[in-house]
């Protein structure tokens, strides 16, 4: 990094202040705004204050129907998910009771239903199972886990670490949720058919293998209950979908399918086992009624150490599930949610809920969808859901005793089955691109064959890895134009002539940072070598003849490298299906380019970098540009000497303007035109540079300070001997005065500095909006004009 010398330039001489100074000033300004507008701050903290004054009768009716509907739906799910979490059934009801009340105050989605979910319950169950011999009760483990998750969640919101969720792409979420659903169904299968003693907290594959090994221990009455429950729920589901087309009221038949299944099969279980000392089926058993006494979660150092890692995982899943569901439903009804408020609401819900016997909760996809379809209008619907749950805790706890566990397993399996994406979704993602499909496949198989915890981290890892790969290996686009148009386009897409003037125009398709600097430099160097003459080493010179022979190894290497690049261009054009003309014409053009001799290629005159896609550049990127400048300048000098030597040899030994070498006729006149007039003037030119990138280029000396460009007007004037009136004041931008503030003539120097579409425009009317200096230009055409000036 010794080549990077930071210039001492005042802030007033740069196009942009230091990024940290900008961030700090913006932060102070935002804090002043936040605390200066206290009402707005409170409404952001408590969104209920924003929408509650607008509440009306229509909203009330919609929330009432939706809340009661979801309340009836959440009771059987809560009981089932509590068993999945390895807890007594009443803890599922506690979790369903607390969340909606807090979300009423803190939430911004009208559709979200807060409570226990299958994936969070399974993760909680795995944590409970892993600490089964530690001396802590399952309830203590689950409640402490919820508290820690809430604290991490709130901390993420305070320091804005919630941005990590943005690293998880939609395909990865699809793979994770689908894999989690498969894992949950596999974990419920032993209970569904009455097999005991299966460890369902391991990998899905292991669970399935153990289940089939113990298939002979199936309790057939449990299996009958489980399979019949599945058939009953599916019958109600498909019947409601058909019947609601006749009468919309039949929609609620599908909504209440789980509750009806619980009632029906509990009655059957009760009738079978009420007079039996030993029940022939597995049942839920005693469900404790009433509310738990509020108490702080246990937080010993030992338990904290054992749970903190699992709490991080649960936090990620909580935020991932909740925000993705809230955004999806908001997108359907065209309203906005506040992601920061949603993340904060989940943290506070899990912290406060842990004091009331609740384990970790988040938004439920199935219940939220039903909530929306039932007419929810605001988060107020959650209060009605809580009321229904409270009634069930107070008056229905004894009725839960005879609920068959096989029926609960069936309800869980059917509920999560809807989370599995269809094969068509997988196929569509494959069609979109292999990167998206790879993320989906990795997260899906890691979740299914290893664990949900590994699946979520694999999901994050794949998303970040794919992002890093795209950043580390950006495409370097070669731009060119044809005679009919001055529009510069990608030569790998459109059938246009390759650059043959010695001015190579490229566009890096990403920022220039440490992760991709070597790739960018190497690719640009390869492109320049493929498009310009390569100074191969001479093996011998026969001064008495007109022939010059070269090393065959160097010659073949140069030709192979150029042919490889040309083949890549041809293949790329065929892949895009944009190129006009027949394939035969394209191949003929390719062969014509391949047949060009090395010395028929132009010498490198300049490199133009289109920086329109470069939004950031770090110190490594600066060093790369400095190294690239030095390397290409050296190459340009070698090309000049190489062509000069050939030109001198040919002129001395032949009076003809054509030299026969290796059965190839070389036009010496054309050869002379390829020579750079002054290779010492070689430099890289930049166009479409963004202010933050330009600031870094200024202080590193890659370009001069933009503010000082007027000092070079007189230099340009002396080159062309044309007068340019200097502006009276650099701060005068009115453009109303005449004479001194206007150009008398339009010449190349003027075009290099300003837009010349109107030669009567005042100087300051244009330049205030352009960044132009000796090697920074507003367009590729302007850069080429400047190159012509430098070579003069």
PDB file of N, CA, C and O in Angstrom, residues 181-190 193 195 198-215 448-449:
ATOM      1  N   UNK A 181     -40.935 -27.473   7.599  1.00  0.00           N
ATOM      2  CA  UNK A 181     -42.227 -28.151   7.575  1.00  0.00           C
ATOM      3  C   UNK A 181     -42.046 -29.657   7.419  1.00  0.00           C
ATOM      4  O   UNK A 181     -42.729 -30.455   8.095  1.00  0.00           O
ATOM      5  N   UNK A 182     -41.131 -30.058   6.544  1.00  0.00           N
ATOM      6  CA  UNK A 182     -40.864 -31.493   6.375  1.00  0.00           C
ATOM      7  C   UNK A 182     -40.332 -32.093   7.674  1.00  0.00           C
ATOM      8  O   UNK A 182     -40.735 -33.196   8.082  1.00  0.00           O
ATOM      9  N   UNK A 183     -39.445 -31.377   8.354  1.00  0.00           N
ATOM     10  CA  UNK A 183     -38.878 -31.859   9.616  1.00  0.00           C
ATOM     11  C   UNK A 183     -39.962 -32.009  10.677  1.00  0.00           C
ATOM     12  O   UNK A 183     -39.970 -32.986  11.442  1.00  0.00           O
ATOM     13  N   UNK A 184     -40.868 -31.044  10.740  1.00  0.00           N
ATOM     14  CA  UNK A 184     -41.937 -31.095  11.743  1.00  0.00           C
ATOM     15  C   UNK A 184     -42.884 -32.266  11.471  1.00  0.00           C
ATOM     16  O   UNK A 184     -43.280 -32.988  12.388  1.00  0.00           O
ATOM     17  N   UNK A 185     -43.238 -32.452  10.214  1.00  0.00           N
ATOM     18  CA  UNK A 185     -44.120 -33.581   9.864  1.00  0.00           C
ATOM     19  C   UNK A 185     -43.456 -34.902  10.236  1.00  0.00           C
ATOM     20  O   UNK A 185     -44.090 -35.812  10.791  1.00  0.00           O
ATOM     21  N   UNK A 186     -42.147 -35.011   9.949  1.00  0.00           N
ATOM     22  CA  UNK A 186     -41.421 -36.237  10.294  1.00  0.00           C
ATOM     23  C   UNK A 186     -41.394 -36.450  11.807  1.00  0.00           C
ATOM     24  O   UNK A 186     -41.514 -37.593  12.281  1.00  0.00           O
ATOM     25  N   UNK A 187     -41.255 -35.364  12.568  1.00  0.00           N
ATOM     26  CA  UNK A 187     -41.215 -35.497  14.028  1.00  0.00           C
ATOM     27  C   UNK A 187     -42.570 -35.887  14.605  1.00  0.00           C
ATOM     28  O   UNK A 187     -42.636 -36.481  15.694  1.00  0.00           O
ATOM     29  N   UNK A 188     -43.656 -35.580  13.894  1.00  0.00           N
ATOM     30  CA  UNK A 188     -44.993 -35.903  14.385  1.00  0.00           C
ATOM     31  C   UNK A 188     -45.487 -37.272  13.922  1.00  0.00           C
ATOM     32  O   UNK A 188     -46.465 -37.794  14.456  1.00  0.00           O
ATOM     33  N   UNK A 189     -44.795 -37.846  12.955  1.00  0.00           N
ATOM     34  CA  UNK A 189     -45.260 -39.120  12.402  1.00  0.00           C
ATOM     35  C   UNK A 189     -45.298 -40.242  13.437  1.00  0.00           C
ATOM     36  O   UNK A 189     -46.279 -41.015  13.482  1.00  0.00           O
ATOM     37  N   UNK A 190     -44.280 -40.404  14.321  1.00  0.00           N
ATOM     38  CA  UNK A 190     -44.387 -41.454  15.340  1.00  0.00           C
ATOM     39  C   UNK A 190     -45.604 -41.292  16.243  1.00  0.00           C
ATOM     40  O   UNK A 190     -46.282 -42.276  16.577  1.00  0.00           O
ATOM     41  N   UNK A 193     -48.977 -42.316  14.568  1.00  0.00           N
ATOM     42  CA  UNK A 193     -49.299 -43.742  14.450  1.00  0.00           C
ATOM     43  C   UNK A 193     -49.046 -44.502  15.754  1.00  0.00           C
ATOM     44  O   UNK A 193     -49.104 -45.735  15.785  1.00  0.00           O
ATOM     45  N   UNK A 195     -46.276 -44.700  17.933  1.00  0.00           N
ATOM     46  CA  UNK A 195     -44.985 -45.300  18.265  1.00  0.00           C
ATOM     47  C   UNK A 195     -44.322 -44.447  19.350  1.00  0.00           C
ATOM     48  O   UNK A 195     -44.178 -43.242  19.201  1.00  0.00           O
ATOM     49  N   UNK A 198     -39.272 -42.694  20.318  1.00  0.00           N
ATOM     50  CA  UNK A 198     -38.495 -42.176  19.194  1.00  0.00           C
ATOM     51  C   UNK A 198     -37.995 -40.777  19.538  1.00  0.00           C
ATOM     52  O   UNK A 198     -38.774 -39.904  19.929  1.00  0.00           O
ATOM     53  N   UNK A 199     -36.691 -40.565  19.389  1.00  0.00           N
ATOM     54  CA  UNK A 199     -36.119 -39.223  19.589  1.00  0.00           C
ATOM     55  C   UNK A 199     -36.384 -38.385  18.344  1.00  0.00           C
ATOM     56  O   UNK A 199     -35.745 -38.572  17.313  1.00  0.00           O
ATOM     57  N   UNK A 200     -37.323 -37.456  18.454  1.00  0.00           N
ATOM     58  CA  UNK A 200     -37.730 -36.654  17.291  1.00  0.00           C
ATOM     59  C   UNK A 200     -37.001 -35.314  17.222  1.00  0.00           C
ATOM     60  O   UNK A 200     -37.352 -34.460  16.413  1.00  0.00           O
ATOM     61  N   UNK A 201     -35.989 -35.133  18.070  1.00  0.00           N
ATOM     62  CA  UNK A 201     -35.259 -33.867  18.073  1.00  0.00           C
ATOM     63  C   UNK A 201     -33.976 -33.926  17.263  1.00  0.00           C
ATOM     64  O   UNK A 201     -33.242 -32.946  17.192  1.00  0.00           O
ATOM     65  N   UNK A 202     -33.693 -35.082  16.642  1.00  0.00           N
ATOM     66  CA  UNK A 202     -32.530 -35.192  15.789  1.00  0.00           C
ATOM     67  C   UNK A 202     -32.858 -34.801  14.363  1.00  0.00           C
ATOM     68  O   UNK A 202     -33.848 -34.111  14.091  1.00  0.00           O
ATOM     69  N   UNK A 203     -32.043 -35.245  13.424  1.00  0.00           N
ATOM     70  CA  UNK A 203     -32.280 -34.938  12.024  1.00  0.00           C
ATOM     71  C   UNK A 203     -33.516 -35.673  11.516  1.00  0.00           C
ATOM     72  O   UNK A 203     -33.923 -36.705  12.073  1.00  0.00           O
ATOM     73  N   UNK A 204     -34.091 -35.145  10.467  1.00  0.00           N
ATOM     74  CA  UNK A 204     -35.289 -35.749   9.890  1.00  0.00           C
ATOM     75  C   UNK A 204     -35.006 -37.158   9.404  1.00  0.00           C
ATOM     76  O   UNK A 204     -35.815 -38.080   9.611  1.00  0.00           O
ATOM     77  N   UNK A 205     -33.894 -37.344   8.747  1.00  0.00           N
ATOM     78  CA  UNK A 205     -33.541 -38.661   8.222  1.00  0.00           C
ATOM     79  C   UNK A 205     -33.424 -39.682   9.346  1.00  0.00           C
ATOM     80  O   UNK A 205     -33.915 -40.813   9.235  1.00  0.00           O
ATOM     81  N   UNK A 206     -32.789 -39.289  10.448  1.00  0.00           N
ATOM     82  CA  UNK A 206     -32.636 -40.198  11.587  1.00  0.00           C
ATOM     83  C   UNK A 206     -33.992 -40.537  12.196  1.00  0.00           C
ATOM     84  O   UNK A 206     -34.242 -41.695  12.579  1.00  0.00           O
ATOM     85  N   UNK A 207     -34.862 -39.536  12.289  1.00  0.00           N
ATOM     86  CA  UNK A 207     -36.197 -39.776  12.841  1.00  0.00           C
ATOM     87  C   UNK A 207     -36.977 -40.772  11.989  1.00  0.00           C
ATOM     88  O   UNK A 207     -37.630 -41.688  12.511  1.00  0.00           O
ATOM     89  N   UNK A 208     -36.913 -40.604  10.678  1.00  0.00           N
ATOM     90  CA  UNK A 208     -37.627 -41.506   9.770  1.00  0.00           C
ATOM     91  C   UNK A 208     -37.077 -42.923   9.876  1.00  0.00           C
ATOM     92  O   UNK A 208     -37.839 -43.910   9.934  1.00  0.00           O
ATOM     93  N   UNK A 209     -35.759 -43.043   9.939  1.00  0.00           N
ATOM     94  CA  UNK A 209     -35.147 -44.373  10.045  1.00  0.00           C
ATOM     95  C   UNK A 209     -35.560 -45.056  11.345  1.00  0.00           C
ATOM     96  O   UNK A 209     -35.935 -46.242  11.355  1.00  0.00           O
ATOM     97  N   UNK A 210     -35.501 -44.327  12.459  1.00  0.00           N
ATOM     98  CA  UNK A 210     -35.885 -44.906  13.743  1.00  0.00           C
ATOM     99  C   UNK A 210     -37.363 -45.286  13.763  1.00  0.00           C
ATOM    100  O   UNK A 210     -37.745 -46.296  14.370  1.00  0.00           O
ATOM    101  N   UNK A 211     -38.178 -44.476  13.111  1.00  0.00           N
ATOM    102  CA  UNK A 211     -39.614 -44.788  13.067  1.00  0.00           C
ATOM    103  C   UNK A 211     -39.864 -46.103  12.352  1.00  0.00           C
ATOM    104  O   UNK A 211     -40.634 -46.960  12.827  1.00  0.00           O
ATOM    105  N   UNK A 212     -39.232 -46.299  11.216  1.00  0.00           N
ATOM    106  CA  UNK A 212     -39.457 -47.538  10.466  1.00  0.00           C
ATOM    107  C   UNK A 212     -38.814 -48.748  11.150  1.00  0.00           C
ATOM    108  O   UNK A 212     -39.279 -49.881  10.995  1.00  0.00           O
ATOM    109  N   UNK A 213     -37.748 -48.532  11.912  1.00  0.00           N
ATOM    110  CA  UNK A 213     -37.168 -49.630  12.671  1.00  0.00           C
ATOM    111  C   UNK A 213     -38.121 -50.129  13.752  1.00  0.00           C
ATOM    112  O   UNK A 213     -38.110 -51.321  14.110  1.00  0.00           O
ATOM    113  N   UNK A 214     -38.946 -49.211  14.279  1.00  0.00           N
ATOM    114  CA  UNK A 214     -39.881 -49.559  15.354  1.00  0.00           C
ATOM    115  C   UNK A 214     -41.325 -49.650  14.857  1.00  0.00           C
ATOM    116  O   UNK A 214     -42.259 -49.472  15.639  1.00  0.00           O
ATOM    117  N   UNK A 215     -41.481 -49.889  13.573  1.00  0.00           N
ATOM    118  CA  UNK A 215     -42.827 -49.898  12.993  1.00  0.00           C
ATOM    119  C   UNK A 215     -43.713 -50.981  13.597  1.00  0.00           C
ATOM    120  O   UNK A 215     -44.944 -50.870  13.607  1.00  0.00           O
ATOM    121  N   UNK A 448     -33.539 -30.342   6.475  1.00  0.00           N
ATOM    122  CA  UNK A 448     -34.137 -31.671   6.510  1.00  0.00           C
ATOM    123  C   UNK A 448     -33.160 -32.712   7.038  1.00  0.00           C
ATOM    124  O   UNK A 448     -33.501 -33.531   7.910  1.00  0.00           O
ATOM    125  N   UNK A 449     -31.936 -32.709   6.544  1.00  0.00           N
ATOM    126  CA  UNK A 449     -31.012 -33.799   6.844  1.00  0.00           C
ATOM    127  C   UNK A 449     -30.077 -33.529   8.017  1.00  0.00           C
ATOM    128  O   UNK A 449     -29.401 -34.437   8.491  1.00  0.00           O
TER     129      UNK A 449
END
